[in-house]
Every structure is written in C-alpha cells, then in structure tokens.
Coordinates of C-alpha atoms and ligand atoms in Angstrom, one line a residue:
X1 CA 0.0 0.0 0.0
X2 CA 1.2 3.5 -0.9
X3 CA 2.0 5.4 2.0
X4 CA 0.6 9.0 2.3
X5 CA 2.4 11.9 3.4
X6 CA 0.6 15.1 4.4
X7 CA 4.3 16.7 3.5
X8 CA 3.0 18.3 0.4
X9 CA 5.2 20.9 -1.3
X10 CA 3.9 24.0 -3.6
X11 CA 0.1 22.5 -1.3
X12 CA -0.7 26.7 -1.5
X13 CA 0.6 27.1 -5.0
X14 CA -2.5 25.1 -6.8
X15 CA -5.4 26.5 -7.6
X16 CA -8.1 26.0 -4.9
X17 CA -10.1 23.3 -6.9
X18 CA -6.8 21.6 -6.9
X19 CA -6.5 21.6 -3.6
X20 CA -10.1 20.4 -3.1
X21 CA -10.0 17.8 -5.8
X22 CA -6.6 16.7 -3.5
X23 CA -7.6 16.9 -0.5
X24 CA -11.1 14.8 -1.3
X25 CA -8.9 11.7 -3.1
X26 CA -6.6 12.0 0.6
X27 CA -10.6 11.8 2.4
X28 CA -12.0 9.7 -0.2
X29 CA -14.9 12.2 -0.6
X30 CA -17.2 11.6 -3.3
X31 CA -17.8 14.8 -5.5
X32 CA -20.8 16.1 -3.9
X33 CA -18.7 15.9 -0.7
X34 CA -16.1 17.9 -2.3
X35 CA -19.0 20.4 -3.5
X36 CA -19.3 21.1 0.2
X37 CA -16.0 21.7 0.5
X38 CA -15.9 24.1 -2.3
X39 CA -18.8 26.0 -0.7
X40 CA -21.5 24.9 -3.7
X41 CA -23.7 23.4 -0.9
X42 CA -22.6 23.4 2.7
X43 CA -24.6 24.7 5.5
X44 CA -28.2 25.8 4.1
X45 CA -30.8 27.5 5.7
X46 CA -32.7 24.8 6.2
X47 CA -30.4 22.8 8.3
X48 CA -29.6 26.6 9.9
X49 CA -33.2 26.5 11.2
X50 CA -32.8 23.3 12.7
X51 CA -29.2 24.5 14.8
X52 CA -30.1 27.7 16.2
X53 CA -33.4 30.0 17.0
X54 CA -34.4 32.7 15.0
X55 CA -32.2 31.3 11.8
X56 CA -32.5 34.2 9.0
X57 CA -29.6 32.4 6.7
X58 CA -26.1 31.4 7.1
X59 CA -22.4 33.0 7.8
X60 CA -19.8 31.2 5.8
X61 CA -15.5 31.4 7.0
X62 CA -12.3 30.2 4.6
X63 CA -11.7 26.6 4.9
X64 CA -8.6 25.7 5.0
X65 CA -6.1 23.1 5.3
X66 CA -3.0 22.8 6.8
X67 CA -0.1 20.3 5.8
X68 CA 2.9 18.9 6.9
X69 CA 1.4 17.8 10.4
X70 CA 3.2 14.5 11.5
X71 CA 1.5 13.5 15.0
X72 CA 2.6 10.4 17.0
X73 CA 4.4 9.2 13.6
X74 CA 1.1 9.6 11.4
X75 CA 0.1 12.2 9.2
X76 CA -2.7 14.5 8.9
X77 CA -4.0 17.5 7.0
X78 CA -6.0 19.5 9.5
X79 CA -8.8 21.6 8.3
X80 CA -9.0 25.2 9.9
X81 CA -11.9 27.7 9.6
X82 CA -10.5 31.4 10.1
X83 CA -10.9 34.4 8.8
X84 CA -7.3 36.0 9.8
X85 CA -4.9 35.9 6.8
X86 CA -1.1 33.8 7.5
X87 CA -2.0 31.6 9.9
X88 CA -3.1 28.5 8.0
X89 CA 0.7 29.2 6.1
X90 CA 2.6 29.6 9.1
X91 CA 1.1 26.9 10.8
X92 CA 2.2 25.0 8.0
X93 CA 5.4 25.8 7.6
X94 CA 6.1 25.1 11.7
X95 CA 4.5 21.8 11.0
X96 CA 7.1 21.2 8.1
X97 CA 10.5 22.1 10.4
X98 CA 8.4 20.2 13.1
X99 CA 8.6 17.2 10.9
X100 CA 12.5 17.6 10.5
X101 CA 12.7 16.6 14.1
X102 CA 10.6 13.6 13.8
X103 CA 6.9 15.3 14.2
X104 CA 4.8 15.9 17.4
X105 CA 4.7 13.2 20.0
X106 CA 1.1 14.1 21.9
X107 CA -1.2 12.3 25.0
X108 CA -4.2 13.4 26.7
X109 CA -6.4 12.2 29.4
X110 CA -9.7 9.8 29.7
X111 CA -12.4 12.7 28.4
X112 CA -13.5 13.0 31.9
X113 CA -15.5 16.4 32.4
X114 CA -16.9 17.7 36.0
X115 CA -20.8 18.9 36.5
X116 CA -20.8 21.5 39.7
X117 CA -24.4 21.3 41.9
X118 CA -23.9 24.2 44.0
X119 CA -25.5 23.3 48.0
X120 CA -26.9 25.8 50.1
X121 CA -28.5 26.5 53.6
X122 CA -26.8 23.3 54.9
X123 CA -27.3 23.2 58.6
X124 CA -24.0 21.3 58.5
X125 CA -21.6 21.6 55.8
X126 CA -19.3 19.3 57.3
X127 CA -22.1 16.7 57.7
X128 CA -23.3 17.0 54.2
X129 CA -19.7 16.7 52.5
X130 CA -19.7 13.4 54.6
X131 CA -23.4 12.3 53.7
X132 CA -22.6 13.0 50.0
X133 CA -19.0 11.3 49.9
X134 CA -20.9 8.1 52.2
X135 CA -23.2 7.9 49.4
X136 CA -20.7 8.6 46.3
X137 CA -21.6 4.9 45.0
X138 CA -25.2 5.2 45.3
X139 CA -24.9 8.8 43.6
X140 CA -22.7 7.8 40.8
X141 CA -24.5 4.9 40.2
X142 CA -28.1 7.5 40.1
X143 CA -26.4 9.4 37.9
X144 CA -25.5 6.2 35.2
X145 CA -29.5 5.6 35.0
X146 CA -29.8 9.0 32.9
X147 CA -26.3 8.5 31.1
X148 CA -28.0 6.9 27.7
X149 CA -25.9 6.1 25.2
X150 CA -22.6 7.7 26.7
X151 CA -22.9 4.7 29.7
X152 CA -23.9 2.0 27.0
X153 CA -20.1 3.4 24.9
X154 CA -18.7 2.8 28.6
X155 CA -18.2 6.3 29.8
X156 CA -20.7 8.1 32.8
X157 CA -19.8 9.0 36.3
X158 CA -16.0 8.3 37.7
X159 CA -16.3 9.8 40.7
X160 CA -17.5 12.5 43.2
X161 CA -15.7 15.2 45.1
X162 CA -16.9 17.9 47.4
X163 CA -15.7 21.1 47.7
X164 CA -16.8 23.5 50.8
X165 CA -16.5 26.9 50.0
X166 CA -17.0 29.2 53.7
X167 CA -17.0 32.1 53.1
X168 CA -19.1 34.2 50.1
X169 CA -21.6 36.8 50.3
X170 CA -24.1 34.9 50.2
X171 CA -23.5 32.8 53.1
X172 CA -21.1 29.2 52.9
X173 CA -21.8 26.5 50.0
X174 CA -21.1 23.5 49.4
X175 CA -19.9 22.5 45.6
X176 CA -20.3 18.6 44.3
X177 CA -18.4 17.8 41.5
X178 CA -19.4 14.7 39.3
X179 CA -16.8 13.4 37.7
X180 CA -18.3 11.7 34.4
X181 CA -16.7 10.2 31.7
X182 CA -17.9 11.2 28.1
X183 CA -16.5 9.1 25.9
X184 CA -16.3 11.0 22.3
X185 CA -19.0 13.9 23.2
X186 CA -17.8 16.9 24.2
X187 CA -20.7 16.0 26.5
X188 CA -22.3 18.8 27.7
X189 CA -26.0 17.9 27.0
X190 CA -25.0 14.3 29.4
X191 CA -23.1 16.3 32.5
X192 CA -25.9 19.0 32.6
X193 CA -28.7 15.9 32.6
X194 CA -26.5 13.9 35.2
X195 CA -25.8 16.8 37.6
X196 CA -29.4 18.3 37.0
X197 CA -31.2 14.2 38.1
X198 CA -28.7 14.7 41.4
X199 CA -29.8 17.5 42.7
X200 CA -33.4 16.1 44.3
X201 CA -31.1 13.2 46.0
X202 CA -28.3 15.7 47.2
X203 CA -30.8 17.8 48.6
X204 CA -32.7 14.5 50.4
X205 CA -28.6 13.4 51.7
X206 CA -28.1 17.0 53.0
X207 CA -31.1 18.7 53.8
X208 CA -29.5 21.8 52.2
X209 CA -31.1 23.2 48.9
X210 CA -29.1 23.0 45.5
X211 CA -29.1 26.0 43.1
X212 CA -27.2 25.6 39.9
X213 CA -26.6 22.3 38.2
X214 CA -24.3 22.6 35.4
X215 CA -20.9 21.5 33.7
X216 CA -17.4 23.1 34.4
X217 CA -15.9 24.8 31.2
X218 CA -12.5 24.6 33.6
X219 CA -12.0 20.9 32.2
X220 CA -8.8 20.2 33.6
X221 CA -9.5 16.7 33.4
X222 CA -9.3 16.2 30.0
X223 CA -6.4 17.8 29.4
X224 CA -4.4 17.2 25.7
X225 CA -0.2 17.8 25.6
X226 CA 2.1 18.0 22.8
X227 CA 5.8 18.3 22.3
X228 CA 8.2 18.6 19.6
X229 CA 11.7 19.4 18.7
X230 CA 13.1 21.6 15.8
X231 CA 16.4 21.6 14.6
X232 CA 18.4 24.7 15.3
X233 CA 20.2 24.5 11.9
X234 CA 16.6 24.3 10.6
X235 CA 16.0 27.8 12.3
X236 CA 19.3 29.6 10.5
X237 CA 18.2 31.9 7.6
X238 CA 20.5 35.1 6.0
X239 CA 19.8 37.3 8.5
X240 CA 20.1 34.7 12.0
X241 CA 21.9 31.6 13.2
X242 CA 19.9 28.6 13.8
X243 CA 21.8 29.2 17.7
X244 CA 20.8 32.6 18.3
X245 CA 17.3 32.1 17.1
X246 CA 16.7 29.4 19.5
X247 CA 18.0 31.2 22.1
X248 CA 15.5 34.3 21.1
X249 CA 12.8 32.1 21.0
X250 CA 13.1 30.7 24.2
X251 CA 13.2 34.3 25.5
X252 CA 10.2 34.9 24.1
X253 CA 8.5 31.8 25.2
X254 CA 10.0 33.0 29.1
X255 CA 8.4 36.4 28.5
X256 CA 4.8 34.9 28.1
X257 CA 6.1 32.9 30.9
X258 CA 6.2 36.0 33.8
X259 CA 4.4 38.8 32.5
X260 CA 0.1 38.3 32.1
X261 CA 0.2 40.9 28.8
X262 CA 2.4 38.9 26.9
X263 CA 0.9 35.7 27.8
X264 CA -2.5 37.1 26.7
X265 CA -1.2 37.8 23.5
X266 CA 1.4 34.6 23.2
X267 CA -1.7 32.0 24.2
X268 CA -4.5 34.1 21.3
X269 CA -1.6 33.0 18.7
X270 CA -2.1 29.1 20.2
X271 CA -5.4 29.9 20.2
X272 CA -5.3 31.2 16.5
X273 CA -4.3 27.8 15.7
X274 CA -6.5 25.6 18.4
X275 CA -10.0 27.8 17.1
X276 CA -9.7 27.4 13.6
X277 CA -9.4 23.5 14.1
X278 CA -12.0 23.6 17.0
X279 CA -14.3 25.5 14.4
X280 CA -13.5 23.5 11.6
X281 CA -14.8 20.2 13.3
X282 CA -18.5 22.1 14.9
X283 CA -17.3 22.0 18.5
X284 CA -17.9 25.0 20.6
X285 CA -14.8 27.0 20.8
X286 CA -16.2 29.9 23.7
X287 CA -15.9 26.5 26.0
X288 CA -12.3 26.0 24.8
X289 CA -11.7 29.5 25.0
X290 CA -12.8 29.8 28.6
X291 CA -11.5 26.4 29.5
X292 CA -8.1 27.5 28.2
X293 CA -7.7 31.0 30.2
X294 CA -8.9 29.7 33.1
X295 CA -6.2 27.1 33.2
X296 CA -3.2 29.5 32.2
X297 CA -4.3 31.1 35.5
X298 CA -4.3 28.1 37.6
X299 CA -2.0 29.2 40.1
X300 CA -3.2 33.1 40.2
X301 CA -1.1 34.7 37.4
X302 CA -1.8 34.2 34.1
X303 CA 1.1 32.4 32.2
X304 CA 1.3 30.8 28.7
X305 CA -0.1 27.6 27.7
X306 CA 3.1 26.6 26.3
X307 CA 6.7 26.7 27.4
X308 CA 10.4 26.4 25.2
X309 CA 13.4 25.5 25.9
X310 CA 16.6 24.2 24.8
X311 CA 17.6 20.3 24.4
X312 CA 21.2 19.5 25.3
X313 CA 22.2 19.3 21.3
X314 CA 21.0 23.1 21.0
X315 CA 17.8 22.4 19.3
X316 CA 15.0 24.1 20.2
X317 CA 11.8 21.8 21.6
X318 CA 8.3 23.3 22.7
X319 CA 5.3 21.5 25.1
X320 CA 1.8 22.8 25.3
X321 CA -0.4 21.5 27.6
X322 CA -4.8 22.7 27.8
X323 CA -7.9 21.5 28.8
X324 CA -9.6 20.7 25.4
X325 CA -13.1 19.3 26.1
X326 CA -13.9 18.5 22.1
X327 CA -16.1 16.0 20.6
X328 CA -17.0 13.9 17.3
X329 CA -20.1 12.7 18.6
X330 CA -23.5 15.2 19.0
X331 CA -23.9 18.7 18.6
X332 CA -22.7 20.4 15.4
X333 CA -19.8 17.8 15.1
X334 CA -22.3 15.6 13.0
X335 CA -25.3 18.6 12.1
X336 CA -23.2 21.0 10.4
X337 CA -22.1 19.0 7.0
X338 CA -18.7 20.5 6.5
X339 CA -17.7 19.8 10.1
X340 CA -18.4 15.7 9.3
X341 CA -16.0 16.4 6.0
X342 CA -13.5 17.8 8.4
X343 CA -13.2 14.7 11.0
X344 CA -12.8 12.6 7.9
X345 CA -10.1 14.6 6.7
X346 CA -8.5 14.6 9.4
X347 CA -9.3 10.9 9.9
X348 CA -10.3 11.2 13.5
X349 CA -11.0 8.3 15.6
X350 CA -11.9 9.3 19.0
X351 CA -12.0 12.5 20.8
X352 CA -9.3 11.9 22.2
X353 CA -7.1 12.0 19.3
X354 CA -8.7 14.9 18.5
X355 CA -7.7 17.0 21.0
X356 CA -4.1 16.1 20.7
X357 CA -4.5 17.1 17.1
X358 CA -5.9 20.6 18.2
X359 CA -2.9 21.0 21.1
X360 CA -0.4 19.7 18.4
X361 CA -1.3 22.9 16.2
X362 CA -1.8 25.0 18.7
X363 CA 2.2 24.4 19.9
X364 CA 3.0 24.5 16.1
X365 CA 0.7 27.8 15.7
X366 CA 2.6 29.3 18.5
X367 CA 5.8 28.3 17.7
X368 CA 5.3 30.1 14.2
X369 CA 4.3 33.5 15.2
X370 CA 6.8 33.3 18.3
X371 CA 10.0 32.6 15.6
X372 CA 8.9 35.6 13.3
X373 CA 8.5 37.8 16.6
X374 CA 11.8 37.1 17.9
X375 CA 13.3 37.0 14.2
X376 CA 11.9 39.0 11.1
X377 CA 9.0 40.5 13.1
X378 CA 5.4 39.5 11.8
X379 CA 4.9 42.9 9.8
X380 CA 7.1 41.2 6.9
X381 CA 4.5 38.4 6.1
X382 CA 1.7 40.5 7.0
X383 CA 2.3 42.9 4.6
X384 CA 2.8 40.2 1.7
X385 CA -0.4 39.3 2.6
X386 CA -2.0 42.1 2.8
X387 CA -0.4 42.9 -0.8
X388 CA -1.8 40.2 -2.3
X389 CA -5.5 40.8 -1.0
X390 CA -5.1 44.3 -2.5
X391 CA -3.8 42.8 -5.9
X392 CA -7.2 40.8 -5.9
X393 CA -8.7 43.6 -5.0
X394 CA -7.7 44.9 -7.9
X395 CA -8.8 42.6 -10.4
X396 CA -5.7 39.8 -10.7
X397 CA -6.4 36.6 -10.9
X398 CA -3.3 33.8 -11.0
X399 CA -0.3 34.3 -11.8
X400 CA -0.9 37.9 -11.9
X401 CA -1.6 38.2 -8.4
X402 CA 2.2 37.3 -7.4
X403 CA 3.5 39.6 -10.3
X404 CA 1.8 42.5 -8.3
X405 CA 2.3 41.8 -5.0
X406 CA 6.0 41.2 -5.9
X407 CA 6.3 44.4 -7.8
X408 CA 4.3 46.3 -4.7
X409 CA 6.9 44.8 -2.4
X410 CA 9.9 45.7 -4.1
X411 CA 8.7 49.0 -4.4
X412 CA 7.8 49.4 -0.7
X413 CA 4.6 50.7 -2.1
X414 CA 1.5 48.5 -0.8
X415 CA -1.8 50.1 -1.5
X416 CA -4.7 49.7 -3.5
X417 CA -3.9 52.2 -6.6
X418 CA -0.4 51.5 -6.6
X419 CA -2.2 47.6 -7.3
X420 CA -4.7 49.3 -9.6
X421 CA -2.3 50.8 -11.4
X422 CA 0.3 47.7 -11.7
X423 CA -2.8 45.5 -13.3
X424 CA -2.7 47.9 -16.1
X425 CA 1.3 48.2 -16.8
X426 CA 1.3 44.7 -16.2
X427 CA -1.3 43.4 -18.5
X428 CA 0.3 46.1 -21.3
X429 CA 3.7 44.6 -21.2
Ligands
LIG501 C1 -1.8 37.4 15.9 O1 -3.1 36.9 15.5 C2 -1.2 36.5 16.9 C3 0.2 36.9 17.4 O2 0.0 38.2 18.0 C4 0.6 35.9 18.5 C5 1.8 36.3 19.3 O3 2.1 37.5 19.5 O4 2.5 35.4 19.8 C6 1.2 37.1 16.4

C-alpha cells in the first residue's frame, strides 16, 4: 500500500479546486462531498433552522487546510476555519520544520468532564460533605441511570468530590463535582442531565437546597499535551543563526512565561491555531476558550499555555499542555455537513485523538508566530499578505496576483492604486 504523506510541497501554489479535488482523493470524498467543500452546498438555511433560534440564513468562513502535520508518527491534514490571513501558512510551515525533528509526539487524558451542583442552607456543611462522599456509589450509580448512550459506549460517572467553599456573600456553599466520563462527546448535553437528576437526592442526603446544576468549562480533566523538537540549523536563515534564534525564541516563550500581557497575547496565537481546528470540526470553541484562560491562571497569574526551551544538542523543543473538552459525537460535530467532511479529513478516531491534534497545532501555531516575533517581526508576512489581497482587489487573478504583489513589495509601495495601477502596466507589457 502507498503510503501517504501530508508533507505536500507548492500544497498553497495550486489553484483552490486543486486543492479540493486533493484533499477529497486523501478523504475519499465523493464529489458532492467535495462540492461542500468548495462552498456549492454546505450549511443551508434549512439545516440553519434546525441549529439555532431565530435562523435568517447562514455565515460562511475560509476553509482551509493545513499540511505537513506528522503527529505520533502519522500524518494529517487538518482543516482550519479562520478568517485572519497567514496563519493557515505559518502553521504550515512550523508543522514542516516540526517534521525535521521527527513530528509531534502528543497524550491526553480519559475525556473526563466535571458537573458543579452548587448546595446551600446546609445546617452542617461538614455533615453533608460526609453524607454526599458516604453515598458517592449510590450517587454515581443514580447518575449512570440517565447517562443513555454515553454509559452503554462505557463512559458516565467516575467519581465525586466535594468542595466546601465558607465564606461568600451569600452565606457558605457547598460544591459537588461529578466526575463523568464522556466518551467521544464533548458532552455537555449528558453532564448537565446527570448533575441536574442529582440534585433532588443531594438535597434528600443533606437537607441543604441545591441552586445551579451545570458542567465546568474549567475541564482540567481532560487535558491534551504536545511536544516537539526543531532543529536549530533548521531555524538559521541570512539574516540569523539557527543558535541565536533558539536562544530568542526561548526568551520569548519566558516572557509569556512571567508577565500576564504577553501571555494574553502569546496563548490568542495558540489559540489562532486551536479555534480554527475547534471551528472546523462544529465543536464549541467559547468552551475551549474559557476552558483555556482559566487554566493559564491556575495558580493566580496568568502564564502561557506553552513553554520552550533548549535540548542538550541546542535544538529548540516546545510543550503545550490545555484543557480541550472537544467531541465527534452530538452537537454540530455531526449537524453541520462540512464539520463531518472535516473529522474525515483529518481521519479522527476518537476524541481523544482529536484533542491532541488541536494541542499539536496550537504548539506549532505558537511556535510560528513566536519565531517571526523574535526573528523578522510578523509585519514582513503581513504585509505580503496584505499585498496580495489588495492585488485581488484589484482585479488579478493567477499568476498575476504574485507579479503585483511582488512588484508592490519591491517598491515598498503596498496600497490599492499602486495595485490598480500595476494590473494595467502589467497586463500592457
Ligand atoms: C496574531 O493573531 C497572533 C500573534 O500576536 C501571536 C503572538 O504575538 O504570539 C502574532
């Protein structure tokens, strides 16, 4: 059997129906699949109505797809929905120097999310913790008779944990946590039911009153990690040795470390890279977005997700590490038709893998804007881009859109007439 390599040179040089027509023959999508793709059908109204209230028509984002990603020795093009020009290239490109130091290596943990029931007006809370973790079989096993098909795939409650809070405005509480396995759902819809057909029998064990019943976006029990080394000669270009770029890199990756502006910044370019995939698949990326921020503040500051460093040969190697409570069961995942195209693409077998995928690019993500930072600056490839969407702008089409943008470069002039006016010495010549 031919083996397949997502290491595909020139990938963003073919014309985009190329690309389709490439990418559908690495899925085996049949053509009206690969219509989706190409935006012809997609997402209509129709199912639109059926997603969300008040439907008056649909939104569309660029699809893309990123190559080069080598993950636990396998390959993958991962498909990212973004709107923000460079990062679907960068990301590639990190993935590609990635590869030169044999690829990511990820792991994650069981997809184990936590439902909160909040207790209140406990004559005891001491008692009641002790009631509730007395009765933690009886409870877990209450909770398994509403798990439906997520208990019959084996997942549904692991455990339960109390947590007295003293003192708050509003007087002391007591916070269960279910701890329930949910197999490949994000699982939202099964935590909520679970924590939600507790709260009559918590009440009965404690004789307190329970107010909200609802999951924990903080899901830092199902955590994904990556790592992954690159080469330092791999780093070296005209203007920098492979040695000292390492070395700036790692400074920058200390500076998200200590100070909470950087890190802001440093973990939206992980994020850049984690959201477009998150998107791209229909899972809800405001729960990954919370879920993330709250754990780079784990211990009171906020830090960066990631941290770099450098190995003993003087290469430079990268870890990432977030809660990323994705599924590719329920909810969007299977509705929205391009996000089913996307886990086929990607060829995703559980959620599990999933999430290492999504960490994975969101080290690789980070790593790219973090090297042009500490090297060229970012300004360089943003303005090439923003060239180019001028040049379309303009009117060129192909190979005319590189003439222009190279010709606007060179001439340190990038704006729209300058484009206008390049179409028409161009085309004369
Ligand atoms: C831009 O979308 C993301 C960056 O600002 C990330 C970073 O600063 O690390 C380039």
């Amino acid at each position: 059997m031919k083996t397949r390599t997502s290491r595909i040179s020139g990938f963003y040089k073919r014309s985009l129906a190329e690309r389709a027509a490439l990418v559908a023959e690495w899925a085996g999508l049949t053509s009206a699949e690969q219509a989706t793709l190409l935006g012809m059908s997609g997402l209509n109204a129709q199912q639109a109505d059926n997603m969300i209230e008040n439907a008056i028509g649909t939104y569309a984002l660029p699809l893309g797809v990123a190559t080069n990603f080598l993950v636990n020795g396998q390959d993958y093009l991962v498909p990212m929905v973004i709107e923000e020009p460079s990062v679907v290239a960068a990301v590639s490109n990190a993935a590609r120097l990635f590869r030169e130091g044999g690829g990511f290596i990820t792991s994650s943990d069981e997809p184990v999310m936590i439902g909160q029931i909040q207790v209140l007006d406990l004559p005891d809370i001491y008692i009641a913790a002790g009631a509730i973790m007395a009765n933690k079989a009886a409870l877990m096993a209450e909770a398994d008779k509403v798990g439906g098909s997520i208990v019959k795939h084996g997942g549904g409650a692991r455990d339960i944990e109390v947590r007295p809070i003293l003192d708050t405005p509003v007087g002391p509480m007591l916070i269960v946590h279910l701890l329930y396995d949910t197999r490949d759902a994000m699982g939202a819809n099964a935590i909520n039911t679970a924590a939600e057909h507790l709260a009559n029998h918590i009440e009965a064990l404690t004789g307190g009153r329970v107010n909200l019943r609802i999951l924990s976006n903080l899901t830092d029990r199902r955590k994904a990690r990556a790592e992954g080394m690159v080469p330092a000669k791999e780093l070296a270009t005209d203007s920098i040795s492979g040695a000292d770029a390492v070395k700036a890199i790692v400074e920058a990756g200390v500076f998200a470390e200590v100070d909470p502006y950087r890190a802001t910044t440093h973990n939206k370019g992980i994020m850049n890279g984690v959201d477009a995939v998150v998107i791209a698949t229909g899972n809800d990326w405001r729960a990954i977005e919370s879920g993330a921020h709250a754990y780079a503040a784990r211990d009171g500051q906020y830090r960066s997700l990631s941290h770099w460093w450098q190995d003993s040969d003087g290469n430079l190697c990268g870890s990432i590490e977030l809660p990323l409570a994705v599924g590719i069961v329920g909810g969007a995942t299977r509705v929205h038709p391009a996000a089913g195209l996307a886990l086929r693409i990607l060829g995703i077998q559980s959620a599990r893998q999933l999430a290492e995928i999504c960490a994975a690019v969101g080290l690789a993500q980070n790593f790219a804007a973090i090297r042009a930072l500490a090297t060229e600056g970012i300004q360089n490839g943003h303005m090439r881009m923003h060239a180019r969407q001028l040049a379309v702008a303009a009117g060129a089409s192909g190979e005319m859109v590189a003439r222009v943008v190279q010709a606007m470069i060179e001439e340190g002039n990038i704006r729209l007439e300058r484009a206008k006016a390049l179409m028409i010495e161009l085309t004369s010549k």
